[in-house]
mmCIF file of C-alpha atoms in Angstrom:
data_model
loop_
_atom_site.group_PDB
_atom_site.id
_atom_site.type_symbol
_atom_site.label_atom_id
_atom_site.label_comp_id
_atom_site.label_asym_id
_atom_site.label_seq_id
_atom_site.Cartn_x
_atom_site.Cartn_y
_atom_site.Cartn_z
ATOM 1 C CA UNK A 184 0.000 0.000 0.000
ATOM 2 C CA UNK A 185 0.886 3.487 -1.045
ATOM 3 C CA UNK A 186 0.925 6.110 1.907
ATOM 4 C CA UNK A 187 0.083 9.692 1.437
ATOM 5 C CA UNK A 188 3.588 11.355 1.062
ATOM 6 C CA UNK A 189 1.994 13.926 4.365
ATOM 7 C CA UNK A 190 1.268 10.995 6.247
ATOM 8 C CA UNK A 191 5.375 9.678 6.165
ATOM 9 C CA UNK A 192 6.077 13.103 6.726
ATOM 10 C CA UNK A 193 4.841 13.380 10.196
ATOM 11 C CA UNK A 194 7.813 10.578 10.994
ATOM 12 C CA UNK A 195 9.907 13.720 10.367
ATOM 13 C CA UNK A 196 7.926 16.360 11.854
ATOM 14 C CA UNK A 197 8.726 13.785 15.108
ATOM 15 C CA UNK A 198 12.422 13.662 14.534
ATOM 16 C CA UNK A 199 12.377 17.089 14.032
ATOM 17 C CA UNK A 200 11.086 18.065 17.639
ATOM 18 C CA UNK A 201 13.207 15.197 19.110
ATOM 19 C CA UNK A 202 16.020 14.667 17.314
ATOM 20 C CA UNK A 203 17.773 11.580 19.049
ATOM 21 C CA UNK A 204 14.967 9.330 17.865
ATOM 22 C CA UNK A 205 16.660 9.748 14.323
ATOM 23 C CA UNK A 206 17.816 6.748 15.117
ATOM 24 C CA UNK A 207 13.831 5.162 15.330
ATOM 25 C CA UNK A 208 13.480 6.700 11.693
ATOM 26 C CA UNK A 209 12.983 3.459 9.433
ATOM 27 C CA UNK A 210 11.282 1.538 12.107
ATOM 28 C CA UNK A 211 8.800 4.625 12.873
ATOM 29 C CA UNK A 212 7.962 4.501 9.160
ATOM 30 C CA UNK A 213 7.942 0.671 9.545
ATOM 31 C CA UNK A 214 5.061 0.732 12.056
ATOM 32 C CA UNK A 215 2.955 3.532 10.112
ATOM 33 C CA UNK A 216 2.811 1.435 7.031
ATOM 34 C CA UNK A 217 1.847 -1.167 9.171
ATOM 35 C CA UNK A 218 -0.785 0.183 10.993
ATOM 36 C CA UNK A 219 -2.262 2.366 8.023
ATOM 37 C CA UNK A 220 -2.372 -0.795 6.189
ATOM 38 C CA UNK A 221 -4.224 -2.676 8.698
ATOM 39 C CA UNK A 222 -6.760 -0.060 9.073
ATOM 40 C CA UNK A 223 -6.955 -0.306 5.212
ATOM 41 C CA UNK A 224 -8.131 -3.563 5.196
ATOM 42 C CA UNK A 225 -10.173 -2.878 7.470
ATOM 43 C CA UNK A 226 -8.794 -4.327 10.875
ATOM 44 C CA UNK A 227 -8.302 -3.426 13.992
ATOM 45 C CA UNK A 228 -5.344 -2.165 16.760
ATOM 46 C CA UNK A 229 -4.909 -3.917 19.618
ATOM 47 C CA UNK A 230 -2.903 -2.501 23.018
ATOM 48 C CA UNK A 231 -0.971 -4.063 26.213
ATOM 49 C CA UNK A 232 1.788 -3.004 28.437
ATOM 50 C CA UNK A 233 2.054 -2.381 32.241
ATOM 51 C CA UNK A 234 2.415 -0.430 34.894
ATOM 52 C CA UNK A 235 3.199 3.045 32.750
ATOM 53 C CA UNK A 236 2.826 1.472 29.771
ATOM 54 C CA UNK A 237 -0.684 0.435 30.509
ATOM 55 C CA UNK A 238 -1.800 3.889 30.677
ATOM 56 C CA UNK A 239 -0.075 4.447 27.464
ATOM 57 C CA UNK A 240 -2.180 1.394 25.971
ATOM 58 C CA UNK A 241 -5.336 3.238 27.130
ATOM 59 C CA UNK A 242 -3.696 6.727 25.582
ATOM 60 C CA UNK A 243 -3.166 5.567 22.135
ATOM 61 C CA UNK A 244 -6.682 3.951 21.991
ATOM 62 C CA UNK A 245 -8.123 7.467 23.330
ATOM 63 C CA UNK A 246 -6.378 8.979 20.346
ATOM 64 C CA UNK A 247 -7.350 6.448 17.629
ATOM 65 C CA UNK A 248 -11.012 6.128 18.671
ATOM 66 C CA UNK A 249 -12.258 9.581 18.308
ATOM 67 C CA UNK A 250 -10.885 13.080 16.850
ATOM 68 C CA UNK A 251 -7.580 13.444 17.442
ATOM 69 C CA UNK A 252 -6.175 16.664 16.006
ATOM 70 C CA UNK A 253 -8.687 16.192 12.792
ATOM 71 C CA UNK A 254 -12.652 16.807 13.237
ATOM 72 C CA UNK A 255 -13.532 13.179 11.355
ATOM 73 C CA UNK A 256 -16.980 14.192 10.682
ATOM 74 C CA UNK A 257 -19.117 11.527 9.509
ATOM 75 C CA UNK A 258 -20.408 11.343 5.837
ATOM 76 C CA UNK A 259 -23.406 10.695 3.874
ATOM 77 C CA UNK A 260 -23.397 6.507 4.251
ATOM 78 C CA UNK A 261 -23.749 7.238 8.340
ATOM 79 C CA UNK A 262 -26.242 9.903 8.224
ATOM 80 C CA UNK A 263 -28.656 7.653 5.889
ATOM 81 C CA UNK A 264 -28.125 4.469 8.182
ATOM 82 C CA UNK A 265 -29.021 6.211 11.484
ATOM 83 C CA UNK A 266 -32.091 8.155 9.865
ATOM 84 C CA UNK A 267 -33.500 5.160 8.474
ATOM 85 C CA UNK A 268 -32.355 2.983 11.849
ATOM 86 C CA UNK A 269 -33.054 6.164 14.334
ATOM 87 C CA UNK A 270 -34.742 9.282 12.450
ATOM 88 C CA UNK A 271 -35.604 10.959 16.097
ATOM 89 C CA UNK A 272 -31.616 11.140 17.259
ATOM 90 C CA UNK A 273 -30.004 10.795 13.860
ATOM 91 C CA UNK A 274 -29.276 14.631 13.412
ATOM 92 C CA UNK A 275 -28.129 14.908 17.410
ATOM 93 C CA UNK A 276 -25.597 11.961 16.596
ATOM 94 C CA UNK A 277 -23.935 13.166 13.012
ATOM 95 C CA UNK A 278 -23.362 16.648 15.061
ATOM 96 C CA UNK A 279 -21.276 14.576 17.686
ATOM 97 C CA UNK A 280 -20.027 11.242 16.461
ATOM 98 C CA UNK A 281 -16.568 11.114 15.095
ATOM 99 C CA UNK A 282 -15.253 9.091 12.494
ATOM 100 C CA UNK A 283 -13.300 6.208 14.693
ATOM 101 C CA UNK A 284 -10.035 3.810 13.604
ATOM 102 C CA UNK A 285 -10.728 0.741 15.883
ATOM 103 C CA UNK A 286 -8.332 -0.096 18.739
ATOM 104 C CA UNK A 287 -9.232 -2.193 22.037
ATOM 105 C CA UNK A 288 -6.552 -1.896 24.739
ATOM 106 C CA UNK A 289 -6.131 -5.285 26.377
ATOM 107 C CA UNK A 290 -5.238 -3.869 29.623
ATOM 108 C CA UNK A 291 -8.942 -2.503 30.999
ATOM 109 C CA UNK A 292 -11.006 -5.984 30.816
ATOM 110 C CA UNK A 293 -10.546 -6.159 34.705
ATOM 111 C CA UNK A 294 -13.380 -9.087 35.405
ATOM 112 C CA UNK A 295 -11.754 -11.226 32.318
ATOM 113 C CA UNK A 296 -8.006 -10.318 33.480
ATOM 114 C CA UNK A 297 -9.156 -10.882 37.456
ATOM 115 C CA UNK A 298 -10.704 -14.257 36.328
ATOM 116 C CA UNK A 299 -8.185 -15.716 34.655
ATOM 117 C CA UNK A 300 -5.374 -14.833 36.212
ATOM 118 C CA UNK A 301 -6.728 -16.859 39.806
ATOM 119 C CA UNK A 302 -8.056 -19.344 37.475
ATOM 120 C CA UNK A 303 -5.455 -19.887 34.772
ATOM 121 C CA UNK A 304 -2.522 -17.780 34.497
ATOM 122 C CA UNK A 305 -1.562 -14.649 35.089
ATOM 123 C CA UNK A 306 0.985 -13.640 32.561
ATOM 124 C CA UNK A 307 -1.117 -15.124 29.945
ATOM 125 C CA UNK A 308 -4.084 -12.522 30.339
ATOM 126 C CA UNK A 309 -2.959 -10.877 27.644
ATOM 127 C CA UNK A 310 -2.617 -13.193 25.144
ATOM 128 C CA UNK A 311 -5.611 -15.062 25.848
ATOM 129 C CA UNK A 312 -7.155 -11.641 24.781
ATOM 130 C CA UNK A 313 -5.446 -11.826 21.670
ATOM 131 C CA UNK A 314 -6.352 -15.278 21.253
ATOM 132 C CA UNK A 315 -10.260 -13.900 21.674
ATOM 133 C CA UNK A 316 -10.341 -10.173 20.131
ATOM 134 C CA UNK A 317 -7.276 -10.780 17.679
ATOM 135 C CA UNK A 318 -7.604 -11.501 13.800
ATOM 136 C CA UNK A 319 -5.149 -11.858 11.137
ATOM 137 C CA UNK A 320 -4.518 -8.455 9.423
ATOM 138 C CA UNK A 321 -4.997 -6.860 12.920
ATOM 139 C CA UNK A 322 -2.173 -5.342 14.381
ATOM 140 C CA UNK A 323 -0.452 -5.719 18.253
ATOM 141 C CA UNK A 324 1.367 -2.908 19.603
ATOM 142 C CA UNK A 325 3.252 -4.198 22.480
ATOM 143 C CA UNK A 326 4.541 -1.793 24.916
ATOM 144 C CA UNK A 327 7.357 -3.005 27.400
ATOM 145 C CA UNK A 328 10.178 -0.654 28.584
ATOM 146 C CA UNK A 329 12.557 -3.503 29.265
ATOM 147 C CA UNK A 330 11.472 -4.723 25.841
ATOM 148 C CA UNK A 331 11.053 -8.409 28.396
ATOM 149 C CA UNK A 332 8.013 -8.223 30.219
ATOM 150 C CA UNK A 333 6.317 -12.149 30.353
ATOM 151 C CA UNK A 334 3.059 -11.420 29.429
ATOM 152 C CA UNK A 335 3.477 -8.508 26.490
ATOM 153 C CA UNK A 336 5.850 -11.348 25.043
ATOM 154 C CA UNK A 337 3.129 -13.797 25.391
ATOM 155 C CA UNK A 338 0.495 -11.747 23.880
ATOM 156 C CA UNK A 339 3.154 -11.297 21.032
ATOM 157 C CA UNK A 340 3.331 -14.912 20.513
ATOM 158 C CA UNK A 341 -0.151 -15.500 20.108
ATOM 159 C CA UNK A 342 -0.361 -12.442 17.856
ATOM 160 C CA UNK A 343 2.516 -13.636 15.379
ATOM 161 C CA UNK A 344 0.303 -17.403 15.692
ATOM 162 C CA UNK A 345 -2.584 -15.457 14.559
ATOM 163 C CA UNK A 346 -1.173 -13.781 11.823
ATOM 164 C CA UNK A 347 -1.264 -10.276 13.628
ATOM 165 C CA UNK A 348 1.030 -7.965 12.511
ATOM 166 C CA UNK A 349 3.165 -6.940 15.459
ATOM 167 C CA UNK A 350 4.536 -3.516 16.623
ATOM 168 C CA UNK A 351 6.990 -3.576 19.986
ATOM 169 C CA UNK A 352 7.674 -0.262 21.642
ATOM 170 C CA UNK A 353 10.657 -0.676 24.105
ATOM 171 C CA UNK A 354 14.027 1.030 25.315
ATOM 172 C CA UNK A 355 17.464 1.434 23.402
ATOM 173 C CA UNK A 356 18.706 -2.096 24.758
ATOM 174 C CA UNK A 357 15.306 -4.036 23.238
ATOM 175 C CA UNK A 358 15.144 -7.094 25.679
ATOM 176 C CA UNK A 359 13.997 -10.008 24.184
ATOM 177 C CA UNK A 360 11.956 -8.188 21.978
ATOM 178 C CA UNK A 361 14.805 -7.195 19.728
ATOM 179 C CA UNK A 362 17.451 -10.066 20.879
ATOM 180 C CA UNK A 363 14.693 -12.937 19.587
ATOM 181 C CA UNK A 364 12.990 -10.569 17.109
ATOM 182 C CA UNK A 365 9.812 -11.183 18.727
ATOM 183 C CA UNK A 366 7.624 -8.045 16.892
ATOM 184 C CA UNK A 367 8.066 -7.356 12.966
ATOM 185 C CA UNK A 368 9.002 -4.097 14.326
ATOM 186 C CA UNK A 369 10.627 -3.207 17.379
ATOM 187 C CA UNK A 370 10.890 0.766 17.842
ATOM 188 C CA UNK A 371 14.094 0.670 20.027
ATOM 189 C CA UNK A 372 13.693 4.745 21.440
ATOM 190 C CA UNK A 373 17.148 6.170 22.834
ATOM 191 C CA UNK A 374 17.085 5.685 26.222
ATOM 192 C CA UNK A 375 17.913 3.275 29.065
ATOM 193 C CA UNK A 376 15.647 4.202 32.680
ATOM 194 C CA UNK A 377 12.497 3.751 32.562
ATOM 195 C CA UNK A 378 11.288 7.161 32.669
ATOM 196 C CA UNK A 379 13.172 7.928 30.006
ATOM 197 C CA UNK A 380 11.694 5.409 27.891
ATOM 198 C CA UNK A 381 8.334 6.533 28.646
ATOM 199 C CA UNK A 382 8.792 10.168 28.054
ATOM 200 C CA UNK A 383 10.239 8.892 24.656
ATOM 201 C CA UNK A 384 7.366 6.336 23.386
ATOM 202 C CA UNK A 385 4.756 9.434 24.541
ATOM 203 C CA UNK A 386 5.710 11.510 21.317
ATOM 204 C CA UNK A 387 6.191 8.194 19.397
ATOM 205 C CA UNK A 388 2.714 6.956 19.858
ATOM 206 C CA UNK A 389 1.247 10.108 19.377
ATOM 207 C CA UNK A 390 3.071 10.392 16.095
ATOM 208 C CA UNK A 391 1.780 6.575 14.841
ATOM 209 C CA UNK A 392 -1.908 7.988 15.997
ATOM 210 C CA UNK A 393 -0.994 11.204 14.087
ATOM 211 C CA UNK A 394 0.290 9.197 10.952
ATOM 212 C CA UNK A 395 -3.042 7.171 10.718
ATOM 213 C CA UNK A 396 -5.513 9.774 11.310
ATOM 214 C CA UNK A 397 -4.146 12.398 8.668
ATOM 215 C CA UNK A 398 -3.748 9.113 5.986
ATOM 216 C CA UNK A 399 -7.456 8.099 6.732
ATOM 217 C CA UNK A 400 -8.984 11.502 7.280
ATOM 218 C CA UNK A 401 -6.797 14.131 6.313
ATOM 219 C CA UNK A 402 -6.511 16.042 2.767
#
């Protein structure tokens, strides 16, 4: 698939802000294609990480699942389907719904995750997630700051059994991530403490959200 040339630009507009990530450049562009060609054929984004990196999870899918820094107002094929469906809220719904790009973040389904963790096991609450929710042509972002956290790796192996395509977000050293090439991609940002990491994959994540919004919605 063909990107917008704008859309690979906003990799640059990153690097531009924060230079040291340079060294992200061909795996940023990497996970755009990936994700804008997901969304393309029509799939879906899913989300896991911990601790920090859960919140992040829950950011990116707060980004992708309603305006971002585009209005995404919805066309003619929505406004006919709710006024046939619902012709007494249909105008009071294209005023306020926003175009969406579907993402589920694995890391909020506390009854599921609180089941099977006492029931099963813990570090696999992830990936039986995937197992459930995931598809082929879907894509995992995997979010681990030590680039070797148990159950993101998990997830990732059910993901690359699934025929998910698979995006790891992680620290300059990679972990196992990068050592056993565990994600297709494996965004590697400059930086060893954790903090660091996680002020780094902030502005990263945005960008990817950035990236498929302006390709999907964007001039």
């Amino acid at each position: 698939m063909e990107l917008k040339k704008t859309t690979l630009e906003k990799v640059e507009e990153l690097i531009e802000r924060y230079p040291a990530l340079a060294v992200c450049r061909e795996d940023l562009r990497a996970a755009v294609q990936a994700i804008c060609e997901s969304y393309a054929g029509g799939h879906k984004l899913l989300v896991c990480g911990n601790g920090g990196s859960a919140s992040d999870s829950e950011h990116i899918v707060g980004e992708l699942m309603k305006g971002f820094l585009l209005p995404r107002k919805l066309g003619a094929k929505e406004q006919q389907a709710f006024e046939r469906a619902c012709p007494a809220s249909a105008a009071y719904l294209m005023e306020n719904l926003q175009g969406t790009l579907p993402a589920i973040s694995l890391v909020n389904s506390v009854g599921l995750g609180t089941a099977f963790a006492n029931d099963q096991a813990p570090d696999l609450v992830f990936a039986q997630q995937v197992l459930g929710l995931g598809a082929a042509g879907d894509t995992l972002i995997a979010i681990s700051t030590s680039g070797s956290s148990q159950n993101v790796l998990y997830a990732l192996d059910v993901a690359r059994a699934k025929g998910l395509r698979t995006i790891a977000l992680t620290g300059a050293k990679g972990g196992r991530m990068a050592a056993e090439h565990l994600a297709e991609t494996v965004i590697r940002v400059p930086a060893a403490e954790t903090f660091k990491i996680q002020e780094y994959h902030l502005p990263v994540y945005h960008m990817l959200c950035i990236a498929a919004e302006h390709e999907f919605f964007g001039d």
